[in-house]
Amino acid sequence: MGSELVWRWCVAGNGLMRCFYNNNTTAIAKASSLYLSSPKPKPKILILTPVPPLALVRITRSSSSSFSLNLGQGYSSSSSNENNEKRKKKGGREYLEMTEQELMRECEMDTFKASGPGGQHRNKRESAVRVKHIPTGLIAQAVEDRSQHMNRASALARLRTLLALHVRNTVDIHTYSPPPDLLAILPLKSTLRSSGPQIGPNNPKFLLGMQALLDLILAVDGSVSEAAKYVGLSTGALSRLILSHDSLRMAVNQLRASKGLKPLK
């Protein structure tokens, strides 16, 4: 791994004030001693690495963590590793149940200029919004409004749809019973449904039902006829439900293609 380099970073506002590194530990000690004895703010972060940093890390005034870097790898910290492990344990349903604020904490957001409505006023500001969901890598954007706030809300709504379509929950088909979210989007002819209106695509709860249906179809290896048996519908009735929603149809056909099955039409 080679000699260790010691980096001392001092947080100042939103940036880093000073950084020491050297293969010579004596030089490090002298430099650090001089710096620590100065009237300047003292370092809050100690980083031990075998190589210089590969990228800058954004550190806020309140940040205080110990980072380590292995050769050829990126930065990590005990706190960020714990957060990443928690994120990995989350299922798709948990993402959909998050509030807007909770979901934003899982995302990176950037703004940009894009063509759109507004005539002479368009493109005057970076009102278009792009959000990236860090745990899954899914990206959604909105450009149609001149309000950045409105575009952020639209981008998050589209991200929720992507999470429903592409993030699966584990299903034990041997003990499977359709969850209420799935039953709610089924037509009334389902033998498992209770009374109440069928939830349609315009209802925010439809995403939970759509996600649950995709979980089931994946669990039965893409077979719509098998999935229909578990939800109390005929194959034709379930196929019509799938085909009535373009995004759902495309997601089901992707699952079927991965299993070597023909697409629904």
mmCIF file of N, CA and C in Angstrom, residues 34-135:
data_model
loop_
_atom_site.group_PDB
_atom_site.id
_atom_site.type_symbol
_atom_site.label_atom_id
_atom_site.label_comp_id
_atom_site.label_asym_id
_atom_site.label_seq_id
_atom_site.Cartn_x
_atom_site.Cartn_y
_atom_site.Cartn_z
ATOM 1 N N LEU A 34 3.324 23.434 13.087
ATOM 2 C CA LEU A 34 3.304 24.864 12.780
ATOM 3 C C LEU A 34 1.875 25.361 12.594
ATOM 4 N N TYR A 35 1.108 24.557 11.897
ATOM 5 C CA TYR A 35 -0.268 24.972 11.611
ATOM 6 C C TYR A 35 -1.119 24.985 12.874
ATOM 7 N N LEU A 36 -0.955 23.963 13.701
ATOM 8 C CA LEU A 36 -1.753 23.867 14.911
ATOM 9 C C LEU A 36 -1.395 24.946 15.921
ATOM 10 N N SER A 37 -0.149 25.422 15.877
ATOM 11 C CA SER A 37 0.268 26.462 16.809
ATOM 12 C C SER A 37 -0.103 27.856 16.325
ATOM 13 N N SER A 38 -0.597 27.945 15.090
ATOM 14 C CA SER A 38 -0.978 29.243 14.536
ATOM 15 C C SER A 38 -2.331 29.654 15.094
ATOM 16 N N PRO A 39 -2.661 30.962 15.021
ATOM 17 C CA PRO A 39 -3.952 31.441 15.539
ATOM 18 C C PRO A 39 -5.126 31.094 14.640
ATOM 19 N N LYS A 40 -4.860 30.464 13.492
ATOM 20 C CA LYS A 40 -5.933 30.130 12.564
ATOM 21 C C LYS A 40 -6.823 29.034 13.147
ATOM 22 N N PRO A 41 -8.016 28.886 12.624
ATOM 23 C CA PRO A 41 -8.915 27.812 13.100
ATOM 24 C C PRO A 41 -8.239 26.454 13.035
ATOM 25 N N LYS A 42 -8.501 25.630 14.024
ATOM 26 C CA LYS A 42 -7.844 24.330 14.109
ATOM 27 C C LYS A 42 -8.570 23.290 13.252
ATOM 28 N N PRO A 43 -7.833 22.300 12.776
ATOM 29 C CA PRO A 43 -8.448 21.255 11.949
ATOM 30 C C PRO A 43 -9.531 20.497 12.708
ATOM 31 N N LYS A 44 -10.570 20.184 12.004
ATOM 32 C CA LYS A 44 -11.662 19.403 12.590
ATOM 33 C C LYS A 44 -11.700 17.984 12.051
ATOM 34 N N ILE A 45 -10.939 17.727 11.008
ATOM 35 C CA ILE A 45 -11.029 16.429 10.346
ATOM 36 C C ILE A 45 -9.632 15.878 10.108
ATOM 37 N N LEU A 46 -9.412 14.654 10.457
ATOM 38 C CA LEU A 46 -8.143 13.975 10.198
ATOM 39 C C LEU A 46 -8.404 12.843 9.229
ATOM 40 N N ILE A 47 -7.646 12.815 8.138
ATOM 41 C CA ILE A 47 -7.830 11.789 7.118
ATOM 42 C C ILE A 47 -6.515 11.046 6.922
ATOM 43 N N LEU A 48 -6.535 9.747 7.046
ATOM 44 C CA LEU A 48 -5.366 8.921 6.801
ATOM 45 C C LEU A 48 -5.565 8.193 5.490
ATOM 46 N N THR A 49 -4.708 8.446 4.513
ATOM 47 C CA THR A 49 -4.853 7.814 3.212
ATOM 48 C C THR A 49 -3.500 7.368 2.686
ATOM 49 N N PRO A 50 -3.453 6.311 1.898
ATOM 50 C CA PRO A 50 -2.218 5.891 1.252
ATOM 51 C C PRO A 50 -1.933 6.674 -0.018
ATOM 52 N N VAL A 51 -2.923 7.398 -0.523
ATOM 53 C CA VAL A 51 -2.744 8.187 -1.745
ATOM 54 C C VAL A 51 -3.477 9.503 -1.579
ATOM 55 N N PRO A 52 -3.115 10.540 -2.343
ATOM 56 C CA PRO A 52 -3.850 11.805 -2.271
ATOM 57 C C PRO A 52 -5.298 11.604 -2.688
ATOM 58 N N PRO A 53 -6.191 12.483 -2.237
ATOM 59 C CA PRO A 53 -7.606 12.349 -2.606
ATOM 60 C C PRO A 53 -7.806 12.365 -4.107
ATOM 61 N N LEU A 54 -8.774 11.607 -4.573
ATOM 62 C CA LEU A 54 -9.093 11.561 -5.995
ATOM 63 C C LEU A 54 -10.125 12.608 -6.367
ATOM 64 N N ALA A 55 -10.864 13.105 -5.391
ATOM 65 C CA ALA A 55 -11.877 14.117 -5.669
ATOM 66 C C ALA A 55 -12.135 14.922 -4.411
ATOM 67 N N LEU A 56 -12.607 16.153 -4.573
ATOM 68 C CA LEU A 56 -12.940 16.977 -3.425
ATOM 69 C C LEU A 56 -14.235 16.494 -2.803
ATOM 70 N N VAL A 57 -14.334 16.645 -1.501
ATOM 71 C CA VAL A 57 -15.537 16.261 -0.787
ATOM 72 C C VAL A 57 -16.172 17.521 -0.236
ATOM 73 N N ARG A 58 -17.451 17.720 -0.467
ATOM 74 C CA ARG A 58 -18.135 18.889 0.074
ATOM 75 C C ARG A 58 -18.319 18.696 1.568
ATOM 76 N N ILE A 59 -17.813 19.619 2.352
ATOM 77 C CA ILE A 59 -17.882 19.515 3.804
ATOM 78 C C ILE A 59 -18.519 20.778 4.347
ATOM 79 N N THR A 60 -19.526 20.655 5.169
ATOM 80 C CA THR A 60 -20.203 21.808 5.729
ATOM 81 C C THR A 60 -19.578 22.170 7.066
ATOM 82 N N ARG A 61 -20.004 23.294 7.600
ATOM 83 C CA ARG A 61 -19.423 23.780 8.839
ATOM 84 C C ARG A 61 -19.597 22.786 9.978
ATOM 85 N N SER A 62 -20.687 22.053 9.956
ATOM 86 C CA SER A 62 -20.968 21.139 11.058
ATOM 87 C C SER A 62 -20.381 19.750 10.853
ATOM 88 N N SER A 63 -19.716 19.539 9.722
ATOM 89 C CA SER A 63 -19.198 18.206 9.430
ATOM 90 C C SER A 63 -18.069 17.841 10.381
ATOM 91 N N SER A 64 -18.031 16.595 10.800
ATOM 92 C CA SER A 64 -16.937 16.108 11.625
ATOM 93 C C SER A 64 -16.914 14.597 11.519
ATOM 94 N N SER A 65 -16.043 14.064 10.654
ATOM 95 C CA SER A 65 -15.995 12.633 10.415
ATOM 96 C C SER A 65 -14.568 12.214 10.135
ATOM 97 N N SER A 66 -14.276 10.946 10.297
ATOM 98 C CA SER A 66 -12.980 10.396 9.924
ATOM 99 C C SER A 66 -13.152 9.565 8.681
ATOM 100 N N PHE A 67 -12.421 9.930 7.627
ATOM 101 C CA PHE A 67 -12.534 9.254 6.345
ATOM 102 C C PHE A 67 -11.305 8.395 6.106
ATOM 103 N N SER A 68 -11.469 7.349 5.319
ATOM 104 C CA SER A 68 -10.327 6.542 4.908
ATOM 105 C C SER A 68 -10.438 6.266 3.430
ATOM 106 N N LEU A 69 -9.307 6.140 2.763
ATOM 107 C CA LEU A 69 -9.293 5.901 1.322
ATOM 108 C C LEU A 69 -8.310 4.793 1.021
ATOM 109 N N ASN A 70 -8.760 3.770 0.345
ATOM 110 C CA ASN A 70 -7.883 2.700 -0.104
ATOM 111 C C ASN A 70 -7.470 2.960 -1.535
ATOM 112 N N LEU A 71 -6.331 2.445 -1.915
ATOM 113 C CA LEU A 71 -5.807 2.674 -3.249
ATOM 114 C C LEU A 71 -6.818 2.229 -4.295
ATOM 115 N N GLY A 72 -7.148 3.175 -5.197
ATOM 116 C CA GLY A 72 -8.059 2.852 -6.284
ATOM 117 C C GLY A 72 -9.520 2.872 -5.898
ATOM 118 N N GLN A 73 -9.834 3.290 -4.666
ATOM 119 C CA GLN A 73 -11.219 3.334 -4.241
ATOM 120 C C GLN A 73 -11.612 4.766 -3.917
ATOM 121 N N GLY A 74 -12.908 4.976 -3.698
ATOM 122 C CA GLY A 74 -13.395 6.305 -3.385
ATOM 123 C C GLY A 74 -13.465 6.522 -1.889
ATOM 124 N N TYR A 75 -13.837 7.731 -1.492
ATOM 125 C CA TYR A 75 -13.941 8.055 -0.084
ATOM 126 C C TYR A 75 -15.086 7.309 0.567
ATOM 127 N N SER A 76 -14.919 7.032 1.818
ATOM 128 C CA SER A 76 -16.006 6.461 2.603
ATOM 129 C C SER A 76 -15.835 6.926 4.034
ATOM 130 N N SER A 77 -16.855 6.823 4.818
ATOM 131 C CA SER A 77 -16.774 7.142 6.235
ATOM 132 C C SER A 77 -17.659 6.172 6.979
ATOM 133 N N SER A 78 -17.421 6.056 8.285
ATOM 134 C CA SER A 78 -18.236 5.129 9.056
ATOM 135 C C SER A 78 -19.696 5.542 9.012
ATOM 136 N N SER A 79 -19.958 6.858 9.079
ATOM 137 C CA SER A 79 -21.349 7.311 9.058
ATOM 138 C C SER A 79 -21.982 7.088 7.700
ATOM 139 N N SER A 80 -21.241 7.390 6.614
ATOM 140 C CA SER A 80 -21.818 7.212 5.282
ATOM 141 C C SER A 80 -21.989 5.739 4.959
ATOM 142 N N ASN A 81 -21.069 4.893 5.436
ATOM 143 C CA ASN A 81 -21.210 3.454 5.207
ATOM 144 C C ASN A 81 -22.470 2.922 5.882
ATOM 145 N N GLU A 82 -22.732 3.403 7.097
ATOM 146 C CA GLU A 82 -23.935 2.975 7.804
ATOM 147 C C GLU A 82 -25.180 3.413 7.049
ATOM 148 N N ASN A 83 -25.160 4.660 6.549
ATOM 149 C CA ASN A 83 -26.306 5.155 5.787
ATOM 150 C C ASN A 83 -26.508 4.348 4.517
ATOM 151 N N ASN A 84 -25.393 4.007 3.838
ATOM 152 C CA ASN A 84 -25.496 3.223 2.606
ATOM 153 C C ASN A 84 -26.071 1.845 2.878
ATOM 154 N N GLU A 85 -25.663 1.244 4.014
ATOM 155 C CA GLU A 85 -26.183 -0.078 4.352
ATOM 156 C C GLU A 85 -27.686 -0.008 4.619
ATOM 157 N N LYS A 86 -28.112 1.059 5.298
ATOM 158 C CA LYS A 86 -29.541 1.216 5.563
ATOM 159 C C LYS A 86 -30.309 1.366 4.267
ATOM 160 N N ARG A 87 -29.715 2.136 3.330
ATOM 161 C CA ARG A 87 -30.375 2.346 2.048
ATOM 162 C C ARG A 87 -30.499 1.046 1.267
ATOM 163 N N LYS A 88 -29.452 0.224 1.337
ATOM 164 C CA LYS A 88 -29.487 -1.035 0.606
ATOM 165 C C LYS A 88 -30.583 -1.950 1.136
ATOM 166 N N LYS A 89 -30.875 -1.835 2.436
ATOM 167 C CA LYS A 89 -31.860 -2.706 3.045
ATOM 168 C C LYS A 89 -33.283 -2.270 2.718
ATOM 169 N N LYS A 90 -33.447 -1.039 2.241
ATOM 170 C CA LYS A 90 -34.776 -0.545 1.926
ATOM 171 C C LYS A 90 -35.337 -1.235 0.703
ATOM 172 N N GLY A 91 -36.631 -1.517 0.759
ATOM 173 C CA GLY A 91 -37.302 -2.047 -0.413
ATOM 174 C C GLY A 91 -37.934 -0.921 -1.196
ATOM 175 N N GLY A 92 -38.432 -1.256 -2.375
ATOM 176 C CA GLY A 92 -39.038 -0.235 -3.203
ATOM 177 C C GLY A 92 -40.232 0.430 -2.546
ATOM 178 N N ARG A 93 -40.985 -0.316 -1.769
ATOM 179 C CA ARG A 93 -42.164 0.241 -1.107
ATOM 180 C C ARG A 93 -41.789 1.374 -0.166
ATOM 181 N N GLU A 94 -40.692 1.212 0.558
ATOM 182 C CA GLU A 94 -40.271 2.242 1.503
ATOM 183 C C GLU A 94 -39.943 3.549 0.796
ATOM 184 N N TYR A 95 -39.354 3.464 -0.383
ATOM 185 C CA TYR A 95 -39.073 4.683 -1.139
ATOM 186 C C TYR A 95 -40.362 5.402 -1.509
ATOM 187 N N LEU A 96 -41.369 4.648 -1.910
ATOM 188 C CA LEU A 96 -42.629 5.266 -2.328
ATOM 189 C C LEU A 96 -43.386 5.874 -1.155
ATOM 190 N N GLU A 97 -43.166 5.366 0.035
ATOM 191 C CA GLU A 97 -43.869 5.872 1.210
ATOM 192 C C GLU A 97 -43.183 7.079 1.839
ATOM 193 N N MET A 98 -42.017 7.451 1.325
ATOM 194 C CA MET A 98 -41.298 8.603 1.875
ATOM 195 C C MET A 98 -42.029 9.905 1.569
ATOM 196 N N THR A 99 -41.878 10.869 2.478
ATOM 197 C CA THR A 99 -42.362 12.211 2.193
ATOM 198 C C THR A 99 -41.437 12.856 1.165
ATOM 199 N N GLU A 100 -41.843 13.989 0.638
ATOM 200 C CA GLU A 100 -41.012 14.685 -0.343
ATOM 201 C C GLU A 100 -39.661 15.050 0.252
ATOM 202 N N GLN A 101 -39.667 15.496 1.517
ATOM 203 C CA GLN A 101 -38.414 15.873 2.168
ATOM 204 C C GLN A 101 -37.513 14.657 2.372
ATOM 205 N N GLU A 102 -38.099 13.547 2.794
ATOM 206 C CA GLU A 102 -37.310 12.331 3.008
ATOM 207 C C GLU A 102 -36.713 11.826 1.699
ATOM 208 N N LEU A 103 -37.494 11.882 0.630
ATOM 209 C CA LEU A 103 -36.993 11.423 -0.661
ATOM 210 C C LEU A 103 -35.887 12.334 -1.174
ATOM 211 N N MET A 104 -36.021 13.634 -0.955
ATOM 212 C CA MET A 104 -34.989 14.571 -1.405
ATOM 213 C C MET A 104 -33.664 14.320 -0.704
ATOM 214 N N ARG A 105 -33.722 13.864 0.545
ATOM 215 C CA ARG A 105 -32.481 13.570 1.266
ATOM 216 C C ARG A 105 -31.746 12.378 0.664
ATOM 217 N N GLU A 106 -32.444 11.588 -0.153
ATOM 218 C CA GLU A 106 -31.830 10.449 -0.825
ATOM 219 C C GLU A 106 -31.310 10.832 -2.212
ATOM 220 N N CYS A 107 -31.472 12.095 -2.579
ATOM 221 C CA CYS A 107 -31.211 12.510 -3.962
ATOM 222 C C CYS A 107 -30.155 13.603 -4.062
ATOM 223 N N GLU A 108 -29.578 13.705 -5.254
ATOM 224 C CA GLU A 108 -28.810 14.870 -5.663
ATOM 225 C C GLU A 108 -29.682 15.649 -6.641
ATOM 226 N N MET A 109 -29.662 16.970 -6.544
ATOM 227 C CA MET A 109 -30.464 17.786 -7.449
ATOM 228 C C MET A 109 -29.589 18.824 -8.129
ATOM 229 N N ASP A 110 -29.803 19.036 -9.412
ATOM 230 C CA ASP A 110 -29.140 20.134 -10.103
ATOM 231 C C ASP A 110 -30.142 20.825 -11.007
ATOM 232 N N THR A 111 -29.860 22.077 -11.309
ATOM 233 C CA THR A 111 -30.738 22.870 -12.162
ATOM 234 C C THR A 111 -30.021 23.214 -13.457
ATOM 235 N N PHE A 112 -30.798 23.465 -14.497
ATOM 236 C CA PHE A 112 -30.216 23.790 -15.793
ATOM 237 C C PHE A 112 -31.243 24.535 -16.630
ATOM 238 N N LYS A 113 -30.794 25.112 -17.717
ATOM 239 C CA LYS A 113 -31.691 25.804 -18.640
ATOM 240 C C LYS A 113 -32.162 24.826 -19.703
ATOM 241 N N ALA A 114 -33.418 24.942 -20.058
ATOM 242 C CA ALA A 114 -33.964 24.060 -21.090
ATOM 243 C C ALA A 114 -35.063 24.789 -21.832
ATOM 244 N N SER A 115 -35.265 24.413 -23.082
ATOM 245 C CA SER A 115 -36.335 25.022 -23.865
ATOM 246 C C SER A 115 -37.673 24.558 -23.333
ATOM 247 N N GLY A 116 -38.661 25.400 -23.484
ATOM 248 C CA GLY A 116 -39.977 25.048 -22.988
ATOM 249 C C GLY A 116 -40.927 26.198 -23.146
ATOM 250 N N PRO A 117 -42.102 26.156 -22.518
ATOM 251 C CA PRO A 117 -43.094 27.215 -22.664
ATOM 252 C C PRO A 117 -42.618 28.505 -22.019
ATOM 253 N N GLY A 118 -43.199 29.610 -22.421
ATOM 254 C CA GLY A 118 -42.874 30.866 -21.767
ATOM 255 C C GLY A 118 -42.519 31.981 -22.713
ATOM 256 N N GLY A 119 -42.438 31.725 -23.996
ATOM 257 C CA GLY A 119 -42.164 32.776 -24.965
ATOM 258 C C GLY A 119 -40.853 33.478 -24.698
ATOM 259 N N GLN A 120 -40.894 34.816 -24.655
ATOM 260 C CA GLN A 120 -39.662 35.582 -24.487
ATOM 261 C C GLN A 120 -39.059 35.414 -23.101
ATOM 262 N N HIS A 121 -39.822 34.886 -22.162
ATOM 263 C CA HIS A 121 -39.313 34.741 -20.800
ATOM 264 C C HIS A 121 -38.628 33.400 -20.554
ATOM 265 N N ARG A 122 -38.697 32.496 -21.497
ATOM 266 C CA ARG A 122 -38.126 31.176 -21.269
ATOM 267 C C ARG A 122 -36.601 31.242 -21.289
ATOM 268 N N ASN A 123 -35.989 30.300 -20.584
ATOM 269 C CA ASN A 123 -34.535 30.153 -20.536
ATOM 270 C C ASN A 123 -33.815 31.315 -19.873
ATOM 271 N N LYS A 124 -34.556 32.208 -19.188
ATOM 272 C CA LYS A 124 -33.901 33.305 -18.495
ATOM 273 C C LYS A 124 -33.241 32.821 -17.211
ATOM 274 N N ARG A 125 -33.772 31.748 -16.647
ATOM 275 C CA ARG A 125 -33.233 31.210 -15.402
ATOM 276 C C ARG A 125 -33.040 29.703 -15.541
ATOM 277 N N GLU A 126 -32.225 29.164 -14.652
ATOM 278 C CA GLU A 126 -32.036 27.711 -14.635
ATOM 279 C C GLU A 126 -33.163 27.095 -13.812
ATOM 280 N N SER A 127 -34.353 27.083 -14.381
ATOM 281 C CA SER A 127 -35.518 26.592 -13.643
ATOM 282 C C SER A 127 -35.768 25.106 -13.846
ATOM 283 N N ALA A 128 -35.163 24.513 -14.880
ATOM 284 C CA ALA A 128 -35.317 23.070 -15.088
ATOM 285 C C ALA A 128 -34.594 22.321 -13.967
ATOM 286 N N VAL A 129 -35.173 21.207 -13.544
ATOM 287 C CA VAL A 129 -34.640 20.468 -12.392
ATOM 288 C C VAL A 129 -34.406 19.012 -12.764
ATOM 289 N N ARG A 130 -33.270 18.497 -12.339
ATOM 290 C CA ARG A 130 -32.943 17.082 -12.513
ATOM 291 C C ARG A 130 -32.599 16.510 -11.141
ATOM 292 N N VAL A 131 -33.204 15.386 -10.787
ATOM 293 C CA VAL A 131 -32.908 14.736 -9.510
ATOM 294 C C VAL A 131 -32.396 13.324 -9.772
ATOM 295 N N LYS A 132 -31.381 12.945 -9.028
ATOM 296 C CA LYS A 132 -30.819 11.595 -9.127
ATOM 297 C C LYS A 132 -30.960 10.907 -7.781
ATOM 298 N N HIS A 133 -31.604 9.753 -7.780
ATOM 299 C CA HIS A 133 -31.775 8.974 -6.559
ATOM 300 C C HIS A 133 -30.501 8.171 -6.328
ATOM 301 N N ILE A 134 -29.754 8.541 -5.303
ATOM 302 C CA ILE A 134 -28.422 7.965 -5.087
ATOM 303 C C ILE A 134 -28.451 6.450 -4.880
ATOM 304 N N PRO A 135 -29.340 5.892 -4.041
ATOM 305 C CA PRO A 135 -29.297 4.438 -3.823
ATOM 306 C C PRO A 135 -29.550 3.608 -5.075
#
